[in-house]
Amino acid sequence: MDRFHISGPTPLVGRVCASGAKNAALPALAASLLTDEPVTLYRVPRVRDLRTMRRLLDYLGVGSEEREAAEPPESPKPPESPESRPETALVLQRARPSSSSDAPYELVKTMRASVLVLGPLLARFGFARVSLPGGCAIGVRPIDQHLKGLAALGADVRLAGGYVETRASRLAGARFRFDLPTVTGTENLLLAACLARGTTVLENCAREPEVADLARLLNAMGARISGAGGDTVVVDGVDGLGGAAHRVIPDRIEGGTYLIGAAITGGDVLLEQAVAADLAPLLDKLAEVGVEIEVSAAGIRARARGGDGSLRARDVATAPHPGFPTDLQAQYMALMTRATGTSTIRETVFENRFQHAPELARMGARVHVDGGSARVDGPTELTGAAVMATDLRASACLVLAGVAAAGTTVVDRIYHLDRGYEGMELKLQGLGAHVARMAESMAT
Ligand code: UD1
């Protein structure tokens, strides 16, 4: 288990580029199950969740390999910069007929998003058996909406021995309204409905940019989806899908983490190639807090003055997109420890998503959690401490706090961070932070 050793405080200054969005790349990989032709994806982040998905797809008969990129069909290539590596493409192609439509517990348990193979396997092969995702550190996270939606398209859905078994000779288009917006639930239904007979109308869909990105890929493969990214999505089923090439959108959560990093350290960061509209809820909040935000063709620049009194405490409540993302809540809490005044942070998407709070307290933060709300009293001079990462975004919060804190912070269990942040220590070093990864043998 690797650790980060961080010496602070250091203002983050410079330019940084987000990798491709983990949460857009995962369903894009799952889409490769829907065709025998190659699906070529650009800007797939090199993070552990993507390696897990590749292993699962390999098990299901779809091979994947990284190749030097040919020119992608859309959106300009990233500008050449001394640090930029040659771009690679991830090419996925069915290597053998599906010997199994079965996603076993051993592969599914480490990543909840494995459930994204359920829709495409069912639509393509008429049968899918997927282990129920294991318990998750940030709440119960059921998949009832995925299952209700597939049942509405005519699937027979059963739960047996910790597995979901679904069957349908061919799915049939239908109208389905989600009880609540779910990101992977909406994606699973899109993946399934594009091969259904007839038209599917999905209501109360998740409006996250990652859903729209998946629809762009599926349409490039020959699907007929309209309205993705909005509340109602219409899918006209087709008989088959072909290959396509697609560039995954930049990771707004990763990018947002570096912008918050600029704010908490009194720094000045330009986030290159960012989509400002996708980050609007964070940018609005940072401006309220007193961070100077500038959006230009070059990217999004966040500048903070540093020193006590320059940041104002502001309340936030997480909500589905276009609300404030739950995936930035932990990082925002770290920021609020440095802001003047009292802020209330309400988590409305997941229960039990404040596990970073006691760890921040070890660094001197004054945080009081009461159910789904946390009150933060600031400003606090954070001081380095040994802390433990408990989940992906909590890790990012602790790393940012460590860069802002005086002294040495050791963040343990960095494997959580590696699920979703590509080379975070390298990007932070590029911004001037003193962060080093210690492998377990070196750290003990
Ligand atoms: C996705 C993101 C995750 C992000 C989350 C919310 C991926 C791979 N992960 O997770 O990073 O934190 O969106 O933005 O894209 N729910 C149900 N029944 C269901 C499905 C969900 O009750 O069938 C509930 C969940 O418990 C949660 C809420 O709906 O309270 C939203 O969850 P959902 O949007 O499904 O999250 P994920 O897709 O798992």
Short mmCIF file of C-alpha atoms and ligand atoms in Angstrom, two decimals:
data_model
loop_
_atom_site.label_atom_id
_atom_site.label_comp_id
_atom_site.label_asym_id
_atom_site.label_seq_id
_atom_site.Cartn_x
_atom_site.Cartn_y
_atom_site.Cartn_z
CA MET A 1 0.00 0.00 0.00
CA ASP A 2 1.61 3.22 -1.15
CA ARG A 3 1.63 6.44 0.85
CA PHE A 4 2.11 10.06 -0.02
CA HIS A 5 4.60 12.11 1.97
CA ILE A 6 3.79 15.79 1.64
CA SER A 7 5.72 18.77 3.00
CA GLY A 8 3.85 22.03 3.15
CA PRO A 9 2.66 24.60 2.91
CA THR A 10 3.30 25.31 -0.77
CA PRO A 11 1.18 27.46 -3.08
CA LEU A 12 0.20 25.52 -6.21
CA VAL A 13 1.29 27.58 -9.20
CA GLY A 14 1.39 26.73 -12.88
CA ARG A 15 -0.51 24.88 -15.58
CA VAL A 16 -2.11 21.47 -15.35
CA CYS A 17 -4.21 19.37 -17.66
CA ALA A 18 -6.92 16.96 -16.57
CA SER A 19 -6.78 13.42 -17.90
CA GLY A 20 -9.81 11.87 -19.58
CA ALA A 21 -12.83 11.45 -17.33
CA LYS A 22 -12.80 8.15 -15.48
CA ASN A 23 -16.58 8.22 -15.23
CA ALA A 24 -16.97 8.76 -18.97
CA ALA A 25 -14.33 6.22 -19.95
CA LEU A 26 -15.87 3.40 -17.89
CA PRO A 27 -19.22 3.30 -19.76
CA ALA A 28 -17.37 3.92 -23.04
CA LEU A 29 -15.39 0.73 -22.48
CA ALA A 30 -18.59 -1.14 -21.61
CA ALA A 31 -20.07 0.03 -24.94
CA SER A 32 -17.51 -2.14 -26.75
CA LEU A 33 -19.58 -5.17 -25.71
CA LEU A 34 -22.28 -4.02 -28.15
CA THR A 35 -20.30 -4.63 -31.36
CA ASP A 36 -17.79 -7.00 -32.98
CA GLU A 37 -15.99 -4.09 -34.63
CA PRO A 38 -13.16 -2.13 -33.03
CA VAL A 39 -13.98 0.75 -30.71
CA THR A 40 -11.09 3.21 -30.48
CA LEU A 41 -11.00 5.52 -27.49
CA TYR A 42 -8.71 8.49 -27.00
CA ARG A 43 -7.83 10.14 -23.70
CA VAL A 44 -8.62 7.10 -21.55
CA PRO A 45 -7.04 7.80 -18.16
CA ARG A 46 -4.44 5.38 -16.85
CA VAL A 47 -6.11 4.71 -13.53
CA ARG A 48 -6.91 1.54 -11.64
CA ASP A 49 -10.68 1.53 -12.29
CA LEU A 50 -10.00 1.47 -16.02
CA ARG A 51 -7.59 -1.43 -15.63
CA THR A 52 -10.29 -3.24 -13.66
CA MET A 53 -12.83 -2.63 -16.44
CA ARG A 54 -10.36 -3.89 -19.06
CA ARG A 55 -9.85 -7.08 -17.07
CA LEU A 56 -13.59 -7.58 -16.81
CA LEU A 57 -14.09 -7.01 -20.55
CA ASP A 58 -11.24 -9.38 -21.32
CA TYR A 59 -13.02 -12.02 -19.26
CA LEU A 60 -16.18 -11.31 -21.28
CA GLY A 61 -14.35 -11.76 -24.60
CA VAL A 62 -13.38 -8.20 -25.53
CA GLY A 63 -9.65 -7.61 -25.77
CA SER A 64 -8.08 -4.18 -25.45
CA GLU A 65 -4.69 -2.75 -26.27
CA GLU A 66 -3.02 0.62 -26.25
CA ARG A 67 -1.70 1.79 -29.60
CA GLU A 68 -0.03 4.89 -30.86
CA ALA A 69 -2.83 7.22 -31.82
CA ALA A 70 -3.90 7.83 -35.36
CA GLU A 71 -5.67 11.16 -35.82
CA PRO A 72 -8.94 11.02 -33.86
CA PRO A 73 -12.11 12.06 -35.62
CA GLU A 74 -13.21 14.93 -33.43
CA SER A 75 -11.97 17.64 -31.12
CA PRO A 76 -8.45 18.99 -31.56
CA LYS A 77 -5.43 17.17 -30.22
CA PRO A 78 -4.06 18.58 -27.01
CA PRO A 79 -1.50 21.30 -27.72
CA GLU A 80 2.04 20.01 -27.81
CA SER A 81 3.89 20.78 -24.64
CA PRO A 82 7.27 19.58 -23.45
CA GLU A 83 5.63 17.40 -20.79
CA SER A 84 2.96 15.91 -23.02
CA ARG A 85 3.47 12.28 -23.93
CA PRO A 86 2.61 11.03 -27.40
CA GLU A 87 -1.10 10.33 -27.37
CA THR A 88 -2.22 6.74 -27.27
CA ALA A 89 -5.49 5.17 -28.24
CA LEU A 90 -7.16 2.29 -26.49
CA VAL A 91 -8.57 -0.13 -29.05
CA LEU A 92 -11.20 -2.59 -27.87
CA GLN A 93 -12.36 -5.47 -29.99
CA ARG A 94 -14.19 -8.69 -29.47
CA ALA A 95 -11.57 -11.41 -29.51
CA ARG A 96 -13.93 -14.36 -29.20
CA PRO A 97 -17.66 -14.91 -29.11
CA SER A 98 -18.89 -14.27 -25.61
CA SER A 99 -18.08 -17.51 -23.85
CA SER A 100 -19.85 -16.13 -20.86
CA SER A 101 -22.24 -13.34 -20.04
CA ASP A 102 -21.21 -13.72 -16.49
CA ALA A 103 -19.41 -11.05 -14.44
CA PRO A 104 -18.15 -12.82 -11.34
CA TYR A 105 -17.87 -11.41 -7.84
CA GLU A 106 -14.07 -11.57 -7.87
CA LEU A 107 -13.98 -9.03 -10.70
CA VAL A 108 -16.97 -6.90 -9.68
CA LYS A 109 -16.28 -6.49 -5.98
CA THR A 110 -13.50 -3.92 -6.33
CA MET A 111 -15.47 -1.59 -8.56
CA ARG A 112 -19.14 -0.76 -8.41
CA ALA A 113 -19.14 0.58 -11.98
CA SER A 114 -18.69 -3.03 -13.18
CA VAL A 115 -22.49 -3.09 -13.17
CA LEU A 116 -22.25 -1.14 -16.46
CA VAL A 117 -21.73 -4.42 -18.32
CA LEU A 118 -25.23 -5.58 -17.37
CA GLY A 119 -27.15 -3.52 -19.95
CA PRO A 120 -24.92 -4.22 -22.97
CA LEU A 121 -24.53 -7.94 -22.24
CA LEU A 122 -28.28 -8.36 -21.93
CA ALA A 123 -29.02 -6.34 -25.07
CA ARG A 124 -26.43 -8.18 -27.13
CA PHE A 125 -26.65 -11.76 -25.90
CA GLY A 126 -30.09 -11.98 -24.32
CA PHE A 127 -28.65 -12.99 -20.98
CA ALA A 128 -26.43 -11.45 -18.33
CA ARG A 129 -25.40 -12.58 -14.90
CA VAL A 130 -23.57 -9.96 -12.88
CA SER A 131 -22.51 -10.11 -9.26
CA LEU A 132 -24.18 -7.51 -7.08
CA PRO A 133 -21.60 -4.83 -6.36
CA GLY A 134 -20.06 -5.22 -2.94
CA GLY A 135 -20.55 -2.86 -0.02
CA CYS A 136 -19.21 0.59 -0.59
CA ALA A 137 -17.50 2.95 1.80
CA ILE A 138 -19.71 5.87 0.85
CA GLY A 139 -23.12 4.39 1.44
CA VAL A 140 -25.51 1.61 0.50
CA ARG A 141 -25.74 2.47 -3.22
CA PRO A 142 -28.42 0.08 -4.49
CA ILE A 143 -28.95 -0.73 -8.18
CA ASP A 144 -32.73 -1.08 -8.02
CA GLN A 145 -33.23 1.63 -10.68
CA HIS A 146 -30.99 -0.20 -13.17
CA LEU A 147 -33.04 -3.35 -12.62
CA LYS A 148 -36.45 -1.64 -12.76
CA GLY A 149 -35.43 0.03 -15.99
CA LEU A 150 -34.29 -3.22 -17.62
CA ALA A 151 -37.51 -4.91 -16.47
CA ALA A 152 -39.47 -2.07 -18.11
CA LEU A 153 -37.70 -2.99 -21.39
CA GLY A 154 -39.03 -6.52 -21.00
CA ALA A 155 -36.18 -8.26 -19.19
CA ASP A 156 -36.82 -10.99 -16.71
CA VAL A 157 -34.77 -9.96 -13.67
CA ARG A 158 -33.92 -12.25 -10.77
CA LEU A 159 -31.63 -12.05 -7.79
CA ALA A 160 -29.98 -15.28 -6.75
CA GLY A 161 -26.92 -16.06 -4.65
CA GLY A 162 -25.59 -12.52 -4.73
CA TYR A 163 -26.01 -12.27 -8.50
CA VAL A 164 -28.43 -10.44 -10.77
CA GLU A 165 -29.64 -12.62 -13.62
CA THR A 166 -31.40 -10.94 -16.50
CA ARG A 167 -32.89 -12.49 -19.61
CA ALA A 168 -34.74 -11.22 -22.69
CA SER A 169 -34.78 -12.68 -26.20
CA ARG A 170 -34.88 -9.08 -27.46
CA LEU A 171 -35.51 -6.00 -25.37
CA ALA A 172 -38.53 -3.92 -26.35
CA GLY A 173 -38.59 -0.12 -26.27
CA ALA A 174 -40.73 1.38 -23.51
CA ARG A 175 -41.29 4.50 -21.45
CA PHE A 176 -39.47 4.45 -18.11
CA ARG A 177 -39.16 7.10 -15.43
CA PHE A 178 -36.30 6.83 -12.92
CA ASP A 179 -37.42 7.40 -9.32
CA LEU A 180 -34.26 9.45 -8.87
CA PRO A 181 -31.53 10.45 -11.28
CA THR A 182 -28.76 7.85 -11.32
CA VAL A 183 -25.65 8.27 -13.45
CA THR A 184 -24.65 4.66 -14.10
CA GLY A 185 -28.35 3.67 -14.07
CA THR A 186 -29.06 6.06 -16.94
CA GLU A 187 -25.96 4.81 -18.75
CA ASN A 188 -26.91 1.17 -18.30
CA LEU A 189 -30.35 1.86 -19.77
CA LEU A 190 -28.88 3.76 -22.73
CA LEU A 191 -26.48 0.89 -23.42
CA ALA A 192 -29.37 -1.58 -23.33
CA ALA A 193 -32.02 0.46 -25.16
CA CYS A 194 -29.96 1.21 -28.25
CA LEU A 195 -30.38 -2.42 -29.40
CA ALA A 196 -34.02 -2.75 -28.27
CA ARG A 197 -36.87 -3.11 -30.75
CA GLY A 198 -38.69 0.24 -31.03
CA THR A 199 -38.44 3.47 -29.12
CA THR A 200 -37.46 3.94 -25.49
CA VAL A 201 -38.23 7.13 -23.61
CA LEU A 202 -36.25 7.58 -20.40
CA GLU A 203 -37.40 10.28 -17.97
CA ASN A 204 -35.76 11.86 -14.92
CA CYS A 205 -32.38 10.87 -16.33
CA ALA A 206 -29.04 11.88 -14.83
CA ARG A 207 -27.85 15.00 -16.67
CA GLU A 208 -24.13 14.58 -15.98
CA PRO A 209 -21.81 15.40 -18.90
CA GLU A 210 -20.54 11.80 -18.77
CA VAL A 211 -24.00 10.56 -19.83
CA ALA A 212 -23.95 12.86 -22.85
CA ASP A 213 -20.44 11.69 -23.70
CA LEU A 214 -21.58 8.05 -23.73
CA ALA A 215 -24.47 8.96 -26.03
CA ARG A 216 -22.03 10.64 -28.44
CA LEU A 217 -19.99 7.45 -28.62
CA LEU A 218 -23.06 5.23 -29.05
CA ASN A 219 -24.41 7.48 -31.81
CA ALA A 220 -21.02 7.29 -33.55
CA MET A 221 -21.45 3.49 -33.37
CA GLY A 222 -24.80 3.81 -35.14
CA ALA A 223 -27.24 4.25 -32.25
CA ARG A 224 -30.07 6.78 -32.43
CA ILE A 225 -30.13 8.63 -29.13
CA SER A 226 -31.38 12.16 -28.62
CA GLY A 227 -31.63 14.38 -25.57
CA ALA A 228 -28.77 12.84 -23.55
CA GLY A 229 -27.51 15.33 -21.00
CA GLY A 230 -31.10 16.43 -20.42
CA ASP A 231 -33.92 15.12 -18.27
CA THR A 232 -35.59 13.08 -21.03
CA VAL A 233 -33.66 10.86 -23.42
CA VAL A 234 -35.19 9.17 -26.45
CA VAL A 235 -33.58 6.06 -27.95
CA ASP A 236 -34.74 4.63 -31.26
CA GLY A 237 -33.52 1.05 -31.24
CA VAL A 238 -31.39 -0.29 -34.10
CA ASP A 239 -30.57 -3.87 -35.14
CA GLY A 240 -26.82 -3.64 -34.71
CA LEU A 241 -23.94 -1.32 -33.92
CA GLY A 242 -20.54 -0.91 -35.54
CA GLY A 243 -17.16 0.34 -34.41
CA ALA A 244 -16.29 3.99 -33.84
CA ALA A 245 -13.55 6.30 -32.62
CA HIS A 246 -14.21 8.68 -29.78
CA ARG A 247 -12.33 11.10 -27.55
CA VAL A 248 -13.39 10.95 -23.91
CA ILE A 249 -14.19 14.31 -22.25
CA PRO A 250 -11.72 15.75 -19.72
CA ASP A 251 -12.23 14.76 -16.09
CA ARG A 252 -14.13 17.64 -14.49
CA ILE A 253 -13.70 16.21 -11.00
CA GLU A 254 -9.95 15.82 -11.36
CA GLY A 255 -9.70 19.30 -12.91
CA GLY A 256 -11.91 20.75 -10.18
CA THR A 257 -9.64 19.19 -7.56
CA TYR A 258 -6.65 21.16 -8.90
CA LEU A 259 -8.68 24.39 -8.97
CA ILE A 260 -9.62 23.86 -5.33
CA GLY A 261 -5.92 23.12 -4.76
CA ALA A 262 -5.06 26.58 -6.08
CA ALA A 263 -7.66 28.11 -3.78
CA ILE A 264 -6.66 26.31 -0.59
CA THR A 265 -2.94 27.02 -1.02
CA GLY A 266 -3.23 30.68 -2.07
CA GLY A 267 -1.96 29.65 -5.49
CA ASP A 268 -2.55 30.37 -9.16
CA VAL A 269 -3.43 27.44 -11.45
CA LEU A 270 -4.43 27.34 -15.10
CA LEU A 271 -6.47 24.23 -15.86
CA GLU A 272 -5.91 23.63 -19.56
CA GLN A 273 -8.46 22.17 -22.00
CA ALA A 274 -11.22 22.31 -19.44
CA VAL A 275 -14.92 22.57 -20.25
CA ALA A 276 -16.04 25.49 -18.08
CA ALA A 277 -19.74 24.72 -18.50
CA ASP A 278 -19.25 21.28 -16.95
CA LEU A 279 -17.52 22.89 -13.96
CA ALA A 280 -19.95 25.80 -13.55
CA PRO A 281 -21.28 24.84 -10.09
CA LEU A 282 -17.74 24.72 -8.69
CA LEU A 283 -16.59 27.88 -10.48
CA ASP A 284 -19.59 29.84 -9.14
CA LYS A 285 -18.88 28.62 -5.62
CA LEU A 286 -15.17 29.41 -5.79
CA ALA A 287 -15.99 32.94 -6.96
CA GLU A 288 -18.33 33.37 -3.97
CA VAL A 289 -15.57 32.17 -1.69
CA GLY A 290 -13.28 34.89 -3.02
CA VAL A 291 -11.18 33.03 -5.59
CA GLU A 292 -10.56 34.88 -8.84
CA ILE A 293 -11.82 32.77 -11.71
CA GLU A 294 -10.97 33.54 -15.31
CA VAL A 295 -12.24 31.47 -18.22
CA SER A 296 -10.45 31.87 -21.54
CA ALA A 297 -9.55 29.86 -24.62
CA ALA A 298 -6.47 28.68 -22.72
CA GLY A 299 -8.54 27.13 -19.93
CA ILE A 300 -9.78 28.01 -16.46
CA ARG A 301 -7.52 30.02 -14.18
CA ALA A 302 -8.07 30.06 -10.42
CA ARG A 303 -6.12 32.58 -8.38
CA ALA A 304 -6.27 33.05 -4.62
CA ARG A 305 -4.47 35.68 -2.62
CA GLY A 306 -3.43 33.48 0.27
CA GLY A 307 -3.25 34.52 3.87
CA ASP A 308 -6.05 34.51 6.40
CA GLY A 309 -9.09 36.52 5.51
CA SER A 310 -8.89 36.16 1.75
CA LEU A 311 -11.28 33.20 1.62
CA ARG A 312 -14.88 33.52 2.82
CA ALA A 313 -16.83 30.59 4.25
CA ARG A 314 -19.79 29.66 2.03
CA ASP A 315 -22.37 26.90 2.47
CA VAL A 316 -22.81 24.22 -0.13
CA ALA A 317 -25.23 21.37 -0.75
CA THR A 318 -24.37 18.57 -3.15
CA ALA A 319 -26.93 17.66 -5.81
CA PRO A 320 -27.13 15.80 -9.11
CA HIS A 321 -25.75 17.74 -12.09
CA PRO A 322 -26.02 20.68 -12.67
CA GLY A 323 -25.78 20.96 -8.88
CA PHE A 324 -22.58 20.92 -6.87
CA PRO A 325 -20.95 17.50 -7.45
CA THR A 326 -20.75 15.12 -4.52
CA ASP A 327 -17.38 14.05 -5.95
CA LEU A 328 -15.98 17.51 -5.05
CA GLN A 329 -17.56 17.76 -1.59
CA ALA A 330 -14.57 16.38 0.31
CA GLN A 331 -12.12 18.69 -1.45
CA TYR A 332 -14.43 21.64 -0.80
CA MET A 333 -14.50 20.76 2.89
CA ALA A 334 -10.70 20.96 2.99
CA LEU A 335 -10.99 24.43 1.43
CA MET A 336 -13.56 25.57 3.99
CA THR A 337 -11.16 24.79 6.84
CA ARG A 338 -9.02 27.67 5.50
CA ALA A 339 -11.93 30.11 4.94
CA THR A 340 -13.01 32.74 7.43
CA GLY A 341 -16.34 32.01 9.11
CA THR A 342 -18.62 29.03 9.52
CA SER A 343 -19.84 26.97 6.59
CA THR A 344 -22.37 24.18 6.40
CA ILE A 345 -21.79 21.41 3.90
CA ARG A 346 -24.82 19.28 3.13
CA GLU A 347 -24.36 15.94 1.39
CA THR A 348 -27.63 14.99 -0.30
CA VAL A 349 -26.49 12.36 -2.82
CA PHE A 350 -24.80 9.76 -0.62
CA GLU A 351 -25.14 8.95 3.05
CA ASN A 352 -21.92 8.35 4.98
CA ARG A 353 -19.72 10.49 2.80
CA PHE A 354 -17.95 12.47 5.50
CA GLN A 355 -15.24 9.99 6.38
CA HIS A 356 -12.61 12.59 5.58
CA ALA A 357 -13.93 14.83 8.41
CA PRO A 358 -12.23 13.04 11.33
CA GLU A 359 -9.02 12.81 9.30
CA LEU A 360 -9.11 16.56 8.62
CA ALA A 361 -9.65 17.06 12.35
CA ARG A 362 -6.33 15.27 12.92
CA MET A 363 -4.75 18.11 10.95
CA GLY A 364 -6.39 20.73 13.15
CA ALA A 365 -9.66 21.32 11.30
CA ARG A 366 -12.75 22.15 13.33
CA VAL A 367 -15.47 20.04 11.69
CA HIS A 368 -18.64 18.86 13.32
CA VAL A 369 -20.67 16.22 11.48
CA ASP A 370 -24.36 15.81 12.21
CA GLY A 371 -26.10 13.30 9.94
CA GLY A 372 -25.96 14.56 6.37
CA SER A 373 -24.48 17.93 7.33
CA ALA A 374 -21.04 19.07 8.41
CA ARG A 375 -20.25 22.40 10.01
CA VAL A 376 -16.76 23.76 9.44
CA ASP A 377 -15.38 26.62 11.55
CA GLY A 378 -12.50 28.48 9.98
CA PRO A 379 -9.94 29.58 9.35
CA THR A 380 -7.63 26.94 10.81
CA GLU A 381 -3.88 26.73 10.40
CA LEU A 382 -3.69 23.14 9.20
CA THR A 383 -0.75 21.17 10.50
CA GLY A 384 0.79 18.04 9.01
CA ALA A 385 -0.30 14.69 10.46
CA ALA A 386 -0.55 11.02 9.59
CA VAL A 387 -3.96 10.45 8.00
CA MET A 388 -5.77 7.62 6.30
CA ALA A 389 -7.58 7.79 2.98
CA THR A 390 -10.96 6.04 3.12
CA ASP A 391 -12.28 6.49 -0.40
CA LEU A 392 -11.34 8.05 -3.71
CA ARG A 393 -12.43 11.65 -3.17
CA ALA A 394 -11.59 11.65 0.54
CA SER A 395 -8.01 10.87 -0.51
CA ALA A 396 -7.92 13.91 -2.76
CA CYS A 397 -9.22 16.08 0.08
CA LEU A 398 -6.46 14.90 2.42
CA VAL A 399 -3.76 15.39 -0.20
CA LEU A 400 -4.88 18.99 -0.82
CA ALA A 401 -5.03 19.62 2.92
CA GLY A 402 -1.51 18.20 3.19
CA VAL A 403 -0.17 20.60 0.56
CA ALA A 404 -1.76 23.50 2.46
CA ALA A 405 -0.65 22.32 5.92
CA ALA A 406 2.51 23.28 7.76
CA GLY A 407 4.88 20.37 8.25
CA THR A 408 4.74 16.80 7.02
CA THR A 409 1.56 14.96 6.16
CA VAL A 410 1.55 11.25 5.41
CA VAL A 411 -1.54 10.06 3.55
CA ASP A 412 -1.89 6.32 3.86
CA ARG A 413 -3.91 3.98 1.59
CA ILE A 414 -3.26 5.96 -1.55
CA TYR A 415 -4.61 3.02 -3.56
CA HIS A 416 -8.01 4.71 -3.22
CA LEU A 417 -6.60 7.75 -5.02
CA ASP A 418 -5.07 5.59 -7.74
CA ARG A 419 -8.55 4.37 -8.67
CA GLY A 420 -9.33 7.70 -10.26
CA TYR A 421 -6.45 10.21 -10.36
CA GLU A 422 -3.77 9.71 -13.01
CA GLY A 423 -0.31 10.57 -11.69
CA MET A 424 -1.56 12.98 -9.06
CA GLU A 425 1.82 13.31 -7.38
CA LEU A 426 3.45 14.16 -10.72
CA LYS A 427 0.84 16.78 -11.55
CA LEU A 428 1.16 18.31 -8.08
CA GLN A 429 4.96 18.31 -8.35
CA GLY A 430 4.53 20.16 -11.67
CA LEU A 431 2.62 22.81 -9.71
CA GLY A 432 5.41 23.13 -7.15
CA ALA A 433 4.15 20.86 -4.37
CA HIS A 434 6.51 18.66 -2.38
CA VAL A 435 4.78 15.32 -2.70
CA ALA A 436 6.48 11.96 -2.89
CA ARG A 437 5.02 8.50 -3.30
CA MET A 438 6.51 5.93 -0.97
CA ALA A 439 6.01 2.29 -1.78
CA GLU A 440 5.09 0.26 1.27
CA SER A 441 8.54 -1.23 1.67
CA MET A 442 10.11 2.25 1.58
CA ALA A 443 7.48 3.74 3.86
CA THR A 444 7.71 1.26 6.70
C1 UD1 B 1 -21.72 7.92 -10.31
C2 UD1 B 1 -20.24 8.21 -10.32
C3 UD1 B 1 -19.74 8.62 -8.94
C4 UD1 B 1 -20.59 9.80 -8.42
C5 UD1 B 1 -22.07 9.51 -8.53
C6 UD1 B 1 -22.94 10.70 -8.19
C7 UD1 B 1 -19.50 6.66 -12.06
C8 UD1 B 1 -18.73 5.45 -12.41
N1 UD1 B 1 -19.55 6.99 -10.75
O1 UD1 B 1 -21.92 6.84 -9.40
O2 UD1 B 1 -18.38 9.02 -9.05
O3 UD1 B 1 -20.27 10.04 -7.07
O4 UD1 B 1 -22.40 9.08 -9.86
O5 UD1 B 1 -22.61 11.77 -8.99
O6 UD1 B 1 -20.01 7.35 -12.91
N2 UD1 B 1 -29.38 5.07 -6.34
C9 UD1 B 1 -30.45 4.29 -6.01
N3 UD1 B 1 -30.78 3.25 -6.84
C10 UD1 B 1 -30.09 2.97 -7.97
C11 UD1 B 1 -28.99 3.78 -8.30
C12 UD1 B 1 -28.67 4.83 -7.48
O7 UD1 B 1 -31.12 4.51 -5.00
O8 UD1 B 1 -30.45 2.02 -8.67
C13 UD1 B 1 -29.01 6.21 -5.49
C14 UD1 B 1 -27.62 6.09 -4.88
O9 UD1 B 1 -27.63 5.34 -3.71
C15 UD1 B 1 -27.27 7.54 -4.66
C16 UD1 B 1 -27.94 8.25 -5.84
O10 UD1 B 1 -28.93 7.36 -6.32
O11 UD1 B 1 -27.85 7.99 -3.47
C17 UD1 B 1 -27.02 8.62 -6.98
O12 UD1 B 1 -26.25 7.50 -7.33
P1 UD1 B 1 -25.75 7.24 -8.81
O13 UD1 B 1 -25.94 8.45 -9.66
O14 UD1 B 1 -26.34 5.96 -9.29
O15 UD1 B 1 -24.21 7.00 -8.57
P2 UD1 B 1 -23.29 6.04 -9.42
O16 UD1 B 1 -23.81 5.98 -10.81
O17 UD1 B 1 -23.04 4.79 -8.69
#
